[in-house]
C-alpha cells in the first residue's frame, strides 16, 4: 500500500519481508508473522506510510469489517 490511501485491510506477513517507509525513509523492517495496516483501520484515516517488498512476499489479509468486529470482541 501507499501513503494517502484509505485503509481497507490489515495485513499479516506469511513469508518474506517488507520495508515500512515514512516520508521517503525506511523506518522499519516488517518480517514474517508481523502485522501492519491497523492504524488506518482503527481510525478510519488515510495511510501515513508506504510498504515496499524487499523480496517475494506472501501476505494474509483481513478486511475492514472482520478486523473491526474482532477488535470490538476484544474490547
Short mmCIF file of C-alpha atoms in Angstrom, two decimals, residues 15-68:
data_model
loop_
_atom_site.label_atom_id
_atom_site.label_comp_id
_atom_site.label_asym_id
_atom_site.label_seq_id
_atom_site.Cartn_x
_atom_site.Cartn_y
_atom_site.Cartn_z
CA UNK A 15 6.54 -15.20 4.02
CA UNK A 16 9.22 -12.65 3.12
CA UNK A 17 9.95 -9.16 4.40
CA UNK A 18 8.96 -5.59 3.62
CA UNK A 19 10.12 -2.09 4.45
CA UNK A 20 7.91 0.49 6.15
CA UNK A 21 8.60 3.87 4.56
CA UNK A 22 7.64 7.24 6.01
CA UNK A 23 8.48 10.48 4.18
CA UNK A 24 10.81 8.58 1.83
CA UNK A 25 12.87 6.98 4.61
CA UNK A 26 12.88 3.32 5.65
CA UNK A 27 11.71 3.28 9.27
CA UNK A 28 11.21 -0.41 10.00
CA UNK A 29 11.51 -3.89 8.58
CA UNK A 30 8.30 -5.93 8.60
CA UNK A 31 9.07 -9.66 8.82
CA UNK A 32 7.30 -12.98 8.86
CA UNK A 33 4.37 -13.05 11.32
CA UNK A 34 4.36 -9.23 11.70
CA UNK A 35 1.14 -7.35 11.01
CA UNK A 36 0.59 -3.88 9.60
CA UNK A 37 -2.16 -1.52 8.47
CA UNK A 38 -4.14 -1.41 11.70
CA UNK A 39 -3.93 2.35 12.36
CA UNK A 40 -5.75 3.31 9.17
CA UNK A 41 -8.48 0.78 10.05
CA UNK A 42 -8.81 1.78 13.70
CA UNK A 43 -9.02 5.50 12.99
CA UNK A 44 -10.65 5.32 9.54
CA UNK A 45 -7.97 7.56 8.05
CA UNK A 46 -5.62 7.58 5.10
CA UNK A 47 -2.40 5.61 5.48
CA UNK A 48 0.59 7.63 6.70
CA UNK A 49 3.26 5.29 5.36
CA UNK A 50 4.12 3.09 2.40
CA UNK A 51 5.29 -0.51 2.32
CA UNK A 52 7.75 -1.96 -0.19
CA UNK A 53 8.62 -5.65 -0.56
CA UNK A 54 12.30 -6.49 -0.11
CA UNK A 55 11.81 -9.93 -1.65
CA UNK A 56 8.96 -12.15 -2.78
CA UNK A 57 6.24 -11.84 -0.14
CA UNK A 58 3.12 -13.78 0.77
CA UNK A 59 0.52 -11.94 2.86
CA UNK A 60 -2.70 -12.78 4.63
CA UNK A 61 -5.26 -10.03 4.81
CA UNK A 62 -8.24 -9.29 6.98
CA UNK A 63 -10.89 -6.97 5.54
CA UNK A 64 -12.03 -3.85 7.41
CA UNK A 65 -15.32 -5.28 8.69
CA UNK A 66 -13.79 -8.51 10.04
CA UNK A 67 -10.94 -6.55 11.64
CA UNK A 68 -13.32 -4.12 13.37
#
